CSV table of C-alpha atoms in Angstrom, one decimal:
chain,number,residue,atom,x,y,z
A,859,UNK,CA,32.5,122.1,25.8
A,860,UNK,CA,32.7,118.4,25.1
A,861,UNK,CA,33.3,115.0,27.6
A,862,UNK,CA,34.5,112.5,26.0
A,863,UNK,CA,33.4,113.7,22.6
A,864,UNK,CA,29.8,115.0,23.3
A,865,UNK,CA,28.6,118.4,23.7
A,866,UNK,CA,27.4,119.1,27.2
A,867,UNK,CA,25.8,122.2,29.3
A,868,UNK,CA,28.8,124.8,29.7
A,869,UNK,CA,26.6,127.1,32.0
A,870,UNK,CA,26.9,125.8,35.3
A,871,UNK,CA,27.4,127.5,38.8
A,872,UNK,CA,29.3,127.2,41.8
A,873,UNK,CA,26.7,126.5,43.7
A,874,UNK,CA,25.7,124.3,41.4
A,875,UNK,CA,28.8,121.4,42.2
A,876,UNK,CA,27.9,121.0,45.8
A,877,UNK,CA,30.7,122.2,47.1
A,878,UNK,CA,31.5,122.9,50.8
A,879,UNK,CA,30.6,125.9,52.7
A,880,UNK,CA,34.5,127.1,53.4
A,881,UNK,CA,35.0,126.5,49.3
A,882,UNK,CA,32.1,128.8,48.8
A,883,UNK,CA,32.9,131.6,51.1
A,884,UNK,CA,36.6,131.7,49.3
A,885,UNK,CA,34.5,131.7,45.9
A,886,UNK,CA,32.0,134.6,47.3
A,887,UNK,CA,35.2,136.4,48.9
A,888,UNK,CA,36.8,136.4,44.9
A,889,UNK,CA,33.2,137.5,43.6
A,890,UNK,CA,33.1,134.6,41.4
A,891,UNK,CA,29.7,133.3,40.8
A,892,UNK,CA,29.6,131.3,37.2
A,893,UNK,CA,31.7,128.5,36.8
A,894,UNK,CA,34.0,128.7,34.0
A,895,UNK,CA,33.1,125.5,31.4
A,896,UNK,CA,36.4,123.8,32.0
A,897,UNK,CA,35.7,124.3,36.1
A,898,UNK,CA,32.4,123.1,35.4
A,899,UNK,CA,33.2,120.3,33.5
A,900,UNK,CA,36.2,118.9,35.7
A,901,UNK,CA,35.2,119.5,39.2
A,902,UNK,CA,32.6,117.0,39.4
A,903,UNK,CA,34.8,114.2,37.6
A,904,UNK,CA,37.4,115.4,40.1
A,905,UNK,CA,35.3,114.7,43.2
A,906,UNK,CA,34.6,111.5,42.3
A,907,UNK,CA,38.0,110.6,41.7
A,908,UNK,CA,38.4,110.1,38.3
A,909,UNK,CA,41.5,110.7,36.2
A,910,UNK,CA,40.9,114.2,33.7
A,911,UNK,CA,42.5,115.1,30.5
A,912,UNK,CA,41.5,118.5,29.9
A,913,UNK,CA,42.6,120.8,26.9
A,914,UNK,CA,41.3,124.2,27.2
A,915,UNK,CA,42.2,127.8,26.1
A,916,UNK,CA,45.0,129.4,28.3
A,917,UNK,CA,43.1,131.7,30.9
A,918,UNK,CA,39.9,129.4,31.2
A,919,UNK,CA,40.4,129.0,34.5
A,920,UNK,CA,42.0,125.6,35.1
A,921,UNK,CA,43.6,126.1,38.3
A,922,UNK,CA,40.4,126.3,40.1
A,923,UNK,CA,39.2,123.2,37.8
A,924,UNK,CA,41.5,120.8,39.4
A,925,UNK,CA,42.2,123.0,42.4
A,926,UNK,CA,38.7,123.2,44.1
A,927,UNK,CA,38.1,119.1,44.1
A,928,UNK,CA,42.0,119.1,45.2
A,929,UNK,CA,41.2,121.2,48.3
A,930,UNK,CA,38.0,119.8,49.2
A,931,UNK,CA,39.8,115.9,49.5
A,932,UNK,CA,42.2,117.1,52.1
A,933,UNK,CA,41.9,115.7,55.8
A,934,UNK,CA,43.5,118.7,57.6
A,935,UNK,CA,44.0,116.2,60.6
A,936,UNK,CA,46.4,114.5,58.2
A,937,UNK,CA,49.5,115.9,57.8
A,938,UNK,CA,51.2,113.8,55.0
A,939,UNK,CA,51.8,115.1,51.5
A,940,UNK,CA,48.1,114.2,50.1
A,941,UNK,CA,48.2,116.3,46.6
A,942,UNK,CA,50.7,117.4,44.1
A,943,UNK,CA,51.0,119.6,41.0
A,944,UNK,CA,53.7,119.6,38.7
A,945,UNK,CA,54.1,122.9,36.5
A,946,UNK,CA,56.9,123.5,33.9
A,947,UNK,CA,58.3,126.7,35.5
A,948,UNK,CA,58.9,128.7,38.8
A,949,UNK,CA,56.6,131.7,37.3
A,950,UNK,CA,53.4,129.2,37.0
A,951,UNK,CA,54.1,127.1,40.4
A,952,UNK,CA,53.8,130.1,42.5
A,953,UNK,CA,51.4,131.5,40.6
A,954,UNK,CA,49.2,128.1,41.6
A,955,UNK,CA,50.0,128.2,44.8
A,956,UNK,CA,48.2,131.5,45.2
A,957,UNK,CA,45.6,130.6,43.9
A,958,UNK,CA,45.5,127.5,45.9
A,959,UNK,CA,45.9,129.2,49.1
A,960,UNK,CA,42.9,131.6,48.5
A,961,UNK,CA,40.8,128.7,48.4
A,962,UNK,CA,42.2,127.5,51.4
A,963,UNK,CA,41.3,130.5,53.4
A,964,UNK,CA,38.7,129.0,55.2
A,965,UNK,CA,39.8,125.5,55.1
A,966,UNK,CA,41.6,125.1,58.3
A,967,UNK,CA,44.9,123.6,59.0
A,968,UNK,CA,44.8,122.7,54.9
A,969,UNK,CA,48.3,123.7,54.3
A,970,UNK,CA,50.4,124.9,50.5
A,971,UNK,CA,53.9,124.8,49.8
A,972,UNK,CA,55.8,125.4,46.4
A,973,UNK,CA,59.1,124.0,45.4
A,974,UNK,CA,61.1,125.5,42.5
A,975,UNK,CA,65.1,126.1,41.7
A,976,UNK,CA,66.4,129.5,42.2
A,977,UNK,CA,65.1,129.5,45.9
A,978,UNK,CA,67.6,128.4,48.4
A,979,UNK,CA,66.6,124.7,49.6
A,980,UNK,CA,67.3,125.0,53.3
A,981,UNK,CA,64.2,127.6,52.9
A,982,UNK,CA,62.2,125.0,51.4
A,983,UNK,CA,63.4,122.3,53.6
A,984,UNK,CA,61.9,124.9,56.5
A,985,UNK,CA,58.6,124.8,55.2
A,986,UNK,CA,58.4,121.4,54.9
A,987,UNK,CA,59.0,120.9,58.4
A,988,UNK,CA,55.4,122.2,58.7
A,989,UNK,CA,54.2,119.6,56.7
A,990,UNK,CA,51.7,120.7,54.2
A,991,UNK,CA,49.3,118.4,52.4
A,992,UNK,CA,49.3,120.0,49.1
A,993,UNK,CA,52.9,120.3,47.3
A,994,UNK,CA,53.3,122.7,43.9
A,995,UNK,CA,56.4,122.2,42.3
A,996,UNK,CA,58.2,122.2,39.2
A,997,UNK,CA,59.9,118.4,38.6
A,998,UNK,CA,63.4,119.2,38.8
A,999,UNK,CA,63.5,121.1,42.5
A,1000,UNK,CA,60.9,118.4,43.2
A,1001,UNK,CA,63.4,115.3,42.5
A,1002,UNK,CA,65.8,117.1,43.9
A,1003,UNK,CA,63.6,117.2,47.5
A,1004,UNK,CA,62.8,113.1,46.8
A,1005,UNK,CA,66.9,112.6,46.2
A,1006,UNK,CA,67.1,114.2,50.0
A,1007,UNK,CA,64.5,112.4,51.5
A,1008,UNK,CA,62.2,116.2,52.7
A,1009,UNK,CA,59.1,115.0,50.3
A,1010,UNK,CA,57.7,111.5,50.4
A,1011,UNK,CA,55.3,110.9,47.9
A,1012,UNK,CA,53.6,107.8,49.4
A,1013,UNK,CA,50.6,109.2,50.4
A,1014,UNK,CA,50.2,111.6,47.5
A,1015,UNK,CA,46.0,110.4,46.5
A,1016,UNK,CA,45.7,113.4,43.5
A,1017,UNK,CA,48.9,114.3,41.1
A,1018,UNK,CA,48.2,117.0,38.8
A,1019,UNK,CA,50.2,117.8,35.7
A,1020,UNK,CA,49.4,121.8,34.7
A,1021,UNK,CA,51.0,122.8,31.0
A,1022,UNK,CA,51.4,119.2,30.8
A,1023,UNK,CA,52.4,119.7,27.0
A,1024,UNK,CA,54.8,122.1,28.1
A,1025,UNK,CA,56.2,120.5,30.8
A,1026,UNK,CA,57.6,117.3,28.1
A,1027,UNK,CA,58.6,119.5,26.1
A,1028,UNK,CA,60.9,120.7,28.0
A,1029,UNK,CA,62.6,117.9,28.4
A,1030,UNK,CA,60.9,116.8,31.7
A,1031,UNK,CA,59.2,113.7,30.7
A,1032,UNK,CA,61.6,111.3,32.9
A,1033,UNK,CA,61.8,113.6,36.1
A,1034,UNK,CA,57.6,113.1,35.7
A,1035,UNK,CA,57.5,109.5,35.4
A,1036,UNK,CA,59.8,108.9,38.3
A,1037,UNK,CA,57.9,111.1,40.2
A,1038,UNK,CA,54.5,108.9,39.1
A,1039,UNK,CA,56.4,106.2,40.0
A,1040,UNK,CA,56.6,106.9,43.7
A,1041,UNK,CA,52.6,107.9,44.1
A,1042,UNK,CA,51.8,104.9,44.8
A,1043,UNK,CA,49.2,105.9,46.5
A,1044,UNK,CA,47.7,107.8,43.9
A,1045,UNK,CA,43.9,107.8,43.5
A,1046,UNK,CA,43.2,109.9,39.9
A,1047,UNK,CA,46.0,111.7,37.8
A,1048,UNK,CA,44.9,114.9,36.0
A,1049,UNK,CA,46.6,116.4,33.0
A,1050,UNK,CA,45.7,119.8,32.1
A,1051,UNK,CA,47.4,121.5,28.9
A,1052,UNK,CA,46.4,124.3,26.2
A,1053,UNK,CA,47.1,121.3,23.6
A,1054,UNK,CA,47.1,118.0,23.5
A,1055,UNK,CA,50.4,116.9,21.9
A,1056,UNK,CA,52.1,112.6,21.9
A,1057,UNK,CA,53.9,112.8,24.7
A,1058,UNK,CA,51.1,114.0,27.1
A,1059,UNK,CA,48.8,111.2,25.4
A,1060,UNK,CA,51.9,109.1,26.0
A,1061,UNK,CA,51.3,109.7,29.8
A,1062,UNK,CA,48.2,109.0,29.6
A,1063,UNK,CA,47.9,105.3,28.3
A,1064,UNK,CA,50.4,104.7,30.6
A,1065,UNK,CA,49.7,106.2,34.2
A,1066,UNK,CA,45.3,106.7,33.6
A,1067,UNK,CA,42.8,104.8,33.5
A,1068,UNK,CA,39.6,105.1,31.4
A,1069,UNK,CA,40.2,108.7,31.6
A,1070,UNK,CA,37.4,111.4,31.3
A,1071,UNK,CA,38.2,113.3,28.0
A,1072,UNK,CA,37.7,117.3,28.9
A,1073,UNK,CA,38.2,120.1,25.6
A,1074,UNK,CA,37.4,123.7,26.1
A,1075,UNK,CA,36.9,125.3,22.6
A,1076,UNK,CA,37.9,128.8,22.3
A,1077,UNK,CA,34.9,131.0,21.2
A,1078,UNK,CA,33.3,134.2,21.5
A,1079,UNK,CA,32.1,133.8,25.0
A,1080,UNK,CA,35.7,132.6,26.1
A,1081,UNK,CA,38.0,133.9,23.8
A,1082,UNK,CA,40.2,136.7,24.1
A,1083,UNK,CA,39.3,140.0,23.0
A,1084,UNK,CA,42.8,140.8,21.2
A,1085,UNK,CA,43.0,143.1,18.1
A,1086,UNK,CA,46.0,141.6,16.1
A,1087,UNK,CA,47.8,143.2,14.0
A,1088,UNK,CA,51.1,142.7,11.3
A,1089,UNK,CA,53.3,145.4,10.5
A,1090,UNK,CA,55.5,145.4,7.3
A,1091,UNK,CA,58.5,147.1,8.1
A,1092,UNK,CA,62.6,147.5,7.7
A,1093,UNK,CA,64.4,145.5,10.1
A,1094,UNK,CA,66.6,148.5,10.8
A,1095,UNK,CA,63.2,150.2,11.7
A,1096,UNK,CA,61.8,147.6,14.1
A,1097,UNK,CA,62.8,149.2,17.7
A,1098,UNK,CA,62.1,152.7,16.5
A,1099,UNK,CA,58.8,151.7,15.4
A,1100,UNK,CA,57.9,149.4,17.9
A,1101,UNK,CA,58.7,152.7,20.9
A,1102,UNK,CA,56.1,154.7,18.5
A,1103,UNK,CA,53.3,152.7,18.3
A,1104,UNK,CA,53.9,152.1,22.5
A,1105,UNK,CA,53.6,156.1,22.6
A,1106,UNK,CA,50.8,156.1,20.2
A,1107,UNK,CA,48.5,154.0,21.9
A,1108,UNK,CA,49.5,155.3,25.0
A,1109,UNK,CA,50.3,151.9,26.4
A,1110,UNK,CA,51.2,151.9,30.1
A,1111,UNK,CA,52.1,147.5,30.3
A,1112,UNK,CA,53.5,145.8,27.4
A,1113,UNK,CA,55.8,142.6,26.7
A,1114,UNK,CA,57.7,142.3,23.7
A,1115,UNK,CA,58.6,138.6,22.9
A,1116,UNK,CA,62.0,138.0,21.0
A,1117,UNK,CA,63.2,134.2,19.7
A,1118,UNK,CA,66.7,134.2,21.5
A,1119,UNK,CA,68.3,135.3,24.6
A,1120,UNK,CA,70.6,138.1,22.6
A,1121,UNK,CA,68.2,139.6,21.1
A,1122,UNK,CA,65.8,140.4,24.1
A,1123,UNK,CA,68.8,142.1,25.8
A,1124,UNK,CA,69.4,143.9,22.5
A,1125,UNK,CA,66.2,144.9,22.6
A,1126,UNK,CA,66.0,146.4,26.2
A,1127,UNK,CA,69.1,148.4,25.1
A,1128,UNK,CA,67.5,150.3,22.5
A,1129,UNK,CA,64.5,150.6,24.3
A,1130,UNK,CA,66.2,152.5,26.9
A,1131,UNK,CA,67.8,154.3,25.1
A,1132,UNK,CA,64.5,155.7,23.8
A,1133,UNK,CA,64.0,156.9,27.4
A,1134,UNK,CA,61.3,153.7,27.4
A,1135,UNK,CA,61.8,151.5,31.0
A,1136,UNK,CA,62.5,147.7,29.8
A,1137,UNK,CA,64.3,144.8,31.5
A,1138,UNK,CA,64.7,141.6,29.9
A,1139,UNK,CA,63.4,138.3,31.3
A,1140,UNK,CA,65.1,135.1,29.9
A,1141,UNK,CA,66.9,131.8,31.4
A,1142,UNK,CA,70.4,133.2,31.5
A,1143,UNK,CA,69.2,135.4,34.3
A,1144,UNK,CA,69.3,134.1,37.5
A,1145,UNK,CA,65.8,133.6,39.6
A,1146,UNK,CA,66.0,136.3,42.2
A,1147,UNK,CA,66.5,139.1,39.4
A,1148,UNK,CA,64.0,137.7,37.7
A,1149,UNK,CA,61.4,137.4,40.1
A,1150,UNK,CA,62.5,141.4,41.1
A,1151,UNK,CA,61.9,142.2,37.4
A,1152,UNK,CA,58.3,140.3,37.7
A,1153,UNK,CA,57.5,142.5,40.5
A,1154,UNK,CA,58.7,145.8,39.3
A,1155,UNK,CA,56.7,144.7,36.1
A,1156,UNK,CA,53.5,144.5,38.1
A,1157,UNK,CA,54.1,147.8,40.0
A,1158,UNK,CA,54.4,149.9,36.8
A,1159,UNK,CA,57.4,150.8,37.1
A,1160,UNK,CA,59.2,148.8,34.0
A,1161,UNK,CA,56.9,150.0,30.8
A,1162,UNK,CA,57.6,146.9,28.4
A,1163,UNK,CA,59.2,143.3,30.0
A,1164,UNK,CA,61.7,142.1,27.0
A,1165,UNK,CA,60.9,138.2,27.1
A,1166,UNK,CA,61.9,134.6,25.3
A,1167,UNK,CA,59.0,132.3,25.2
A,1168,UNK,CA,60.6,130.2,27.5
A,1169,UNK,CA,61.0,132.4,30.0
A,1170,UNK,CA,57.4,134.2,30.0
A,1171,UNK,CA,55.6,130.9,30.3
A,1172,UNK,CA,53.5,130.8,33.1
A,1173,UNK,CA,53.9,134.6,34.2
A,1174,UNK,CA,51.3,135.6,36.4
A,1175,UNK,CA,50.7,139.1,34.7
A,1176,UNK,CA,46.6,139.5,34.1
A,1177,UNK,CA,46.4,143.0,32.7
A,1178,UNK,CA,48.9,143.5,29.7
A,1179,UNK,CA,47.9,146.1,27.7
A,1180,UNK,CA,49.5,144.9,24.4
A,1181,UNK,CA,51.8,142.5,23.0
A,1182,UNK,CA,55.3,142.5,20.3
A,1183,UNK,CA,56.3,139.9,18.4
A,1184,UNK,CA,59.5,141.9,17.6
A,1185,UNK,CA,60.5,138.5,16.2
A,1186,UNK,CA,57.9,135.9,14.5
A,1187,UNK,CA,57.9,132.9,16.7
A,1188,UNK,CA,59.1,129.5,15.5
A,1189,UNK,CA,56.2,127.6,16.7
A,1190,UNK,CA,52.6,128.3,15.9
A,1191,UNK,CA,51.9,127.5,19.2
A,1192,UNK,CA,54.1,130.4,20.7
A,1193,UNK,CA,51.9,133.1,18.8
A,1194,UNK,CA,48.8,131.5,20.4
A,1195,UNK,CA,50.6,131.9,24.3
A,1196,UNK,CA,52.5,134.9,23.3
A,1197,UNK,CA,49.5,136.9,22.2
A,1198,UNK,CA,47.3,135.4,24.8
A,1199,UNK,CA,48.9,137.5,27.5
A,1200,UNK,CA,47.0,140.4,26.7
A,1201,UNK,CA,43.5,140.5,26.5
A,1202,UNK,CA,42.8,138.4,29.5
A,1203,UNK,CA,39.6,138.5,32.3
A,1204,UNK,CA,37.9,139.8,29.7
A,1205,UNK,CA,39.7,143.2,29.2
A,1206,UNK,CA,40.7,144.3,25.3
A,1207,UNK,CA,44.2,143.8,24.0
A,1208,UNK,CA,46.2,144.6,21.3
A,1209,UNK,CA,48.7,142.1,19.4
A,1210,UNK,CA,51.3,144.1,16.7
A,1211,UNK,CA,53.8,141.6,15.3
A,1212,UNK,CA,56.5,142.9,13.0
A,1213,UNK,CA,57.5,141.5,9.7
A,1214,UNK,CA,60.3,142.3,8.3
A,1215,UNK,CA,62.4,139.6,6.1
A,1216,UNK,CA,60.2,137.2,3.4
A,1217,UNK,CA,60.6,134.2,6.0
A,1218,UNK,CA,58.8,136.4,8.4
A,1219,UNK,CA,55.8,136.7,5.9
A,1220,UNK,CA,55.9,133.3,5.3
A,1221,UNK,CA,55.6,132.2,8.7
A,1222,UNK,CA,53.2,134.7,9.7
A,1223,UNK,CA,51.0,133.7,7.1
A,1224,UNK,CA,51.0,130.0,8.1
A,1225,UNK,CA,50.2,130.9,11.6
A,1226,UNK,CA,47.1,132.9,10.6
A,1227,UNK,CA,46.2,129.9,8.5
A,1228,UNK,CA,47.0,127.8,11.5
A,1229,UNK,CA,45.3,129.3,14.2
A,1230,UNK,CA,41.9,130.8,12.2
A,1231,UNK,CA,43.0,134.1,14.1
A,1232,UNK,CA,42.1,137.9,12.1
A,1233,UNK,CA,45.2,139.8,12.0
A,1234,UNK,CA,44.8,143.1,10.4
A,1235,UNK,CA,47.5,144.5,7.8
A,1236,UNK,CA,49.5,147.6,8.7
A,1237,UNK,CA,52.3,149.2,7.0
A,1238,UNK,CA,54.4,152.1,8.6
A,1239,UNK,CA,55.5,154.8,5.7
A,1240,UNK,CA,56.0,158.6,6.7
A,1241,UNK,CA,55.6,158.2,10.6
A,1242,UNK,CA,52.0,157.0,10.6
A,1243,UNK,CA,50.2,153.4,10.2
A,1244,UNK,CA,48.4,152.6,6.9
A,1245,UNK,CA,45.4,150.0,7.2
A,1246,UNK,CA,46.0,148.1,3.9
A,1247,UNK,CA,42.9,147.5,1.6
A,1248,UNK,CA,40.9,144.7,1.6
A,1249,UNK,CA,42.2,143.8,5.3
A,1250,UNK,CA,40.1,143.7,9.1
């Protein structure tokens, strides 16, 4: 781990950051002992106030790097809004606000709410009324709240940006700033993201001050453990294949990404008709069925959850036994997340991503290139997987 460009001590306990008693009983309750480096390298700027950029892997453990300073600041005797986070999607906001709330177990009368479209607002507006000090939201519901006059944000001391890259990028950057704008109050602003790109150093010049400089490396001790794998294969052949190797490997929990909304609800189709349980998650589909999906997903009782990259950001799904790319993603950045859903608290996953058009190859090849990552070569001739020579 580095601060501000020198390498530091990642080995550092909870017990450790001199933390309060209730924050270590939630910690004991969760079994967590070792501090993850990004924990261990914010909390303490955190507590002092100070604003964070952090850049770490996804799954390091950042919500309890800003989270833990963010609940120990509260005065419970005060109930105005006294922390925010921002997160790009309704998936990742709630999933925060879990984990947010188990730290606040034994913090009493510290109180969570989150804020997100596709709930009704009256609900929201309800929960307000009991006036928490910690707000989760995603920026739209959140202006939308502001526009009504049920949040005020002028007591707000610690904003938090989570996905920050993510969040401007899709197309949130002025709903943030406004927001800013009205913390007026604020004390330190923390910007967490997987990457670094302009527009969260944009935020940054603008809205931090002398800013403590946080990157996470990935590497061996906190990097995934996800066999990848590319599959040569007819494009015609691509579903069949795809049910084969989820029968092969016995796989029980699986998400297969797709690049547009048609084609994960093409997918799905001939999934099913494989006899294979699917159901597609993307932004045409309204928040309640995909939040029923989500759940169904987690019970076991959909097989393989058909997803955009959009849509899957932020899911709070922790034991994904292996990942599709029935399409190659546009981005190099949306092989890193897509694959980094499997593979996570420290189980072993499985990436396949199939190839079937010279495009393909040539963008599968610059995201190996890209990212550094092994990615064995299979090809799929007479019902059965051949490991290509010369390949991991």
């Amino acid at each position: 781990m580095e601060i501000n460009g020198e390498q530091v001590n990642e080995n550092i306990r909870y017990d450790e950051l001199h933390l309060s008693p209730e924050i270590m009983r939630a910690l004991e309750k969760k079994g967590y002992v070792q501090a993850t480096p990004i924990q261990g390298g914010a909390i303490p700027y955190f507590m002092d106030w100070q604003d964070v950029v952090a850049k770490a892997p996804t799954g390091t453990g950042k919500t309890f790097a800003f989270g833990i300073p963010m609940v120990e600041h509260i005065d419970p005797a005060d109930d105005g809004v006294q922390a925010l986070v921002l997160a790009p999607t309704r998936e990742l906001a709630i999933q925060i606000v879990d984990e947010l709330r188990d730290l606040c177990e034994f913090k009493e009368g510290v109180r969570c709410v989150v804020l997100y479209g596709g709930q009704p607002i009256d609900r929201q507006i309800s929960q307000l009324k009991k006036r928490p000090q910690i707000v989760v939201a995603t920026p739209g519901r959140l202006m939308d709240h502001m526009k009504r006059r049920t949040v005020r944000l002028d007591q707000v001391r610690t904003v938090v940006l989570d996905e920050a890259d993510r969040m401007l990028d899709m197309g949130f950057i002025h709903d943030v700033t406004r927001i800013l704008d009205q913390a007026k109050s604020r004390k330190n602003l923390g910007l967490f993201s997987a990457t670094i790109s302009r527009e969260v150093m944009d935020i940054s010049w603008v809205y931090q001050r002398d800013p403590v400089e946080i990157v996470v490396r990935a590497d061996e001790q906190n990097k995934p453990d996800i066999q990848q794998y590319r599959i040569d294969v007819d494009r015609s052949a691509k579903a069949e294949i795809l049910a084969r190797l989820l029968e092969a490997g016995g796989y029980e929990r699986a998400i297969a990404f797709c690049n547009t909304k048609n084609m994960t609800d093409r997918l799905t189709g001939l999934l099913k008709m494989r006899g294979i349980s699917a159901e597609p998650i993307h932004g045409d589909i309204q928040q309640s069925v995909r939040e029923k999906t989500l759940g169904r997903f987690r019970k076991g009782e959909i097989r393989v959850l058909v997803a955009t990259d959009v849509a899957a950001r932020g899911l709070d799904i922790d034991d994904v036994d292996v990942v599709f790319n029935y399409d190659v993603p546009d981005e190099n950045e949306y092989y890193v997340h897509r694959i980094g859903r499997t593979g996570r608290a420290k189980r072993h996953g499985v990436a396949y991503t199939l190839v079937s058009a010279i495009t393909e190859s040539l963008r599968m090849d610059e995201i190996e290139k890209a990212t550094r990552n092994q990615v064995g070569r299979l090809k799929y001739e007479g019902g059965a997987l051949l490991e290509l020579d010369g390949q991991n």
